[in-house]
Amino acid sequence: TRGVLVRRFTGDSTPYSFPTSPVSLVKEWPESPPFTQKDFFRADEGDDENFYTLPRLVYHIDEPAVASLTQYYRANIKPGSSILDICSSWVSHYPLEFKDNMKRISATGMNPLELMANDQLTDYEARNLNINPALPYEDNSFDVVTCVVSIDYLIKPIESLKEVHRVLKPGGKVIISQSNRCFPSKAISMWLNMNDRQHLELINGYLQYAGFGKAQAYDITASVPGERFNDPMFIVEVTK
């Protein structure tokens, strides 16, 4: 038995509402990636495994943002799916029932202790995608691949997403979620110089260079009565 005793943020039995608003992606990306090595520079270029050595059994976005993502997953991932969560941790933000009604939930992440605490996982493997972007799975293994508020930390995002493309089944989809929080010392420099809208365009560019078609983007920020400044939540999604 795995897991930690902590209240899960799901959005169930809360006053939140969960609108989904399409966001137009308009940037035309050149044939070859225009990025330079400087774009992927980080203030802290130290060993990522040292940075993530101590488990962080906390949420990195606020409750309404987590809840909006959980509700989006519930509405957009079919029961019986095989799911892979990359850059995962002690919680994958899936609805509680996913543990029982999904065929498989696999994960890769930096910290093995955090992954061990994630009781929704069928299997997991600790892996530093900044060192080795290769995913330890067969081709065409998954119906859905998710990545939660972590794409900004990858210094080889296109290579990682090529691997996501490889392990997705034909017709499978990748769901990348993003808010406006991060560890600034570990986020890549061009991300820190962009706004939320530009982040969505960048993710779409990454996906196209990884072999996907044009993605769809959504603002799924929760509506909270009496609160104007809760964390935003965005989705970039594309089908293989």
CSV table of N, CA and C in Angstrom, one decimal, residues 10-21 62-72 219-227 230-233:
chain,number,residue,atom,x,y,z
A,10,THR,N,-9.7,18.0,-5.4
A,10,THR,CA,-10.4,17.4,-6.5
A,10,THR,C,-11.5,18.3,-7.1
A,11,GLY,N,-11.9,19.3,-6.4
A,11,GLY,CA,-13.0,20.2,-6.8
A,11,GLY,C,-14.4,19.7,-6.5
A,12,ASP,N,-14.5,18.4,-6.1
A,12,ASP,CA,-15.8,17.8,-5.7
A,12,ASP,C,-16.3,18.5,-4.4
A,13,SER,N,-17.6,18.8,-4.4
A,13,SER,CA,-18.2,19.3,-3.2
A,13,SER,C,-17.6,20.7,-2.8
A,14,THR,N,-17.3,21.5,-3.8
A,14,THR,CA,-16.7,22.8,-3.6
A,14,THR,C,-17.6,23.8,-4.3
A,15,PRO,N,-17.5,25.1,-4.0
A,15,PRO,CA,-18.3,26.1,-4.7
A,15,PRO,C,-17.7,26.5,-6.0
A,16,TYR,N,-16.6,25.9,-6.4
A,16,TYR,CA,-15.9,26.3,-7.7
A,16,TYR,C,-16.7,25.9,-8.9
A,17,SER,N,-16.6,26.6,-10.0
A,17,SER,CA,-17.1,26.2,-11.3
A,17,SER,C,-15.9,26.1,-12.2
A,18,PHE,N,-16.0,25.3,-13.3
A,18,PHE,CA,-14.9,25.0,-14.1
A,18,PHE,C,-15.2,25.3,-15.6
A,19,PRO,N,-15.1,26.5,-16.0
A,19,PRO,CA,-15.3,26.8,-17.4
A,19,PRO,C,-14.1,26.4,-18.2
A,20,THR,N,-14.4,26.1,-19.5
A,20,THR,CA,-13.3,25.8,-20.4
A,20,THR,C,-13.4,26.8,-21.6
A,21,SER,N,-12.4,27.6,-21.8
A,21,SER,CA,-12.5,28.6,-22.9
A,21,SER,C,-11.3,28.4,-23.9
A,62,ASP,N,-2.4,26.3,-6.5
A,62,ASP,CA,-3.5,26.4,-5.4
A,62,ASP,C,-4.6,25.4,-5.7
A,63,GLU,N,-5.5,25.3,-4.7
A,63,GLU,CA,-6.5,24.3,-4.8
A,63,GLU,C,-7.5,24.5,-6.0
A,64,PRO,N,-7.9,25.7,-6.3
A,64,PRO,CA,-8.8,25.8,-7.5
A,64,PRO,C,-8.1,25.4,-8.8
A,65,ALA,N,-6.8,25.6,-8.9
A,65,ALA,CA,-6.1,25.2,-10.1
A,65,ALA,C,-6.0,23.7,-10.2
A,66,VAL,N,-5.6,23.1,-9.1
A,66,VAL,CA,-5.6,21.6,-9.1
A,66,VAL,C,-6.9,21.0,-9.4
A,67,ALA,N,-8.0,21.6,-8.8
A,67,ALA,CA,-9.3,21.1,-9.0
A,67,ALA,C,-9.7,21.2,-10.4
A,68,SER,N,-9.4,22.3,-11.1
A,68,SER,CA,-9.8,22.5,-12.5
A,68,SER,C,-9.1,21.5,-13.4
A,69,LEU,N,-7.9,21.1,-13.1
A,69,LEU,CA,-7.2,20.1,-13.8
A,69,LEU,C,-7.8,18.8,-13.6
A,70,THR,N,-8.1,18.4,-12.4
A,70,THR,CA,-8.7,17.1,-12.1
A,70,THR,C,-10.0,17.0,-12.8
A,71,GLN,N,-10.8,18.0,-12.8
A,71,GLN,CA,-12.1,18.0,-13.5
A,71,GLN,C,-12.0,17.9,-15.0
A,72,TYR,N,-10.9,18.5,-15.5
A,72,TYR,CA,-10.7,18.4,-17.0
A,72,TYR,C,-10.3,17.0,-17.3
A,219,ASP,N,-8.1,27.7,-21.7
A,219,ASP,CA,-8.0,28.3,-20.4
A,219,ASP,C,-9.1,27.6,-19.5
A,220,ILE,N,-8.6,26.9,-18.5
A,220,ILE,CA,-9.6,26.1,-17.7
A,220,ILE,C,-9.5,26.6,-16.2
A,221,THR,N,-9.1,27.9,-16.1
A,221,THR,CA,-9.0,28.5,-14.7
A,221,THR,C,-10.4,28.4,-14.0
A,222,ALA,N,-10.3,27.9,-12.8
A,222,ALA,CA,-11.5,27.8,-12.0
A,222,ALA,C,-12.1,29.1,-11.6
A,223,SER,N,-13.4,29.2,-11.5
A,223,SER,CA,-14.1,30.4,-11.0
A,223,SER,C,-14.4,30.1,-9.6
A,224,VAL,N,-13.9,31.1,-8.7
A,224,VAL,CA,-14.1,30.9,-7.3
A,224,VAL,C,-14.9,32.1,-6.7
A,225,PRO,N,-16.0,31.8,-6.1
A,225,PRO,CA,-16.8,32.9,-5.6
A,225,PRO,C,-16.1,33.8,-4.7
A,226,GLY,N,-16.1,35.1,-4.9
A,226,GLY,CA,-15.4,36.1,-4.0
A,226,GLY,C,-13.9,36.2,-4.1
A,227,GLU,N,-13.3,35.5,-5.1
A,227,GLU,CA,-11.9,35.4,-5.2
A,227,GLU,C,-11.5,35.8,-6.7
A,230,ASN,N,-7.0,33.7,-7.9
A,230,ASN,CA,-6.5,32.4,-7.8
A,230,ASN,C,-5.6,32.0,-9.0
A,231,ASP,N,-4.9,31.0,-8.9
A,231,ASP,CA,-3.9,30.6,-9.9
A,231,ASP,C,-4.6,30.3,-11.2
A,232,PRO,N,-4.1,30.7,-12.3
A,232,PRO,CA,-4.7,30.3,-13.6
A,232,PRO,C,-4.3,28.9,-14.0
A,233,MET,N,-5.0,28.3,-14.9
A,233,MET,CA,-4.7,26.9,-15.4
A,233,MET,C,-5.0,26.9,-16.9
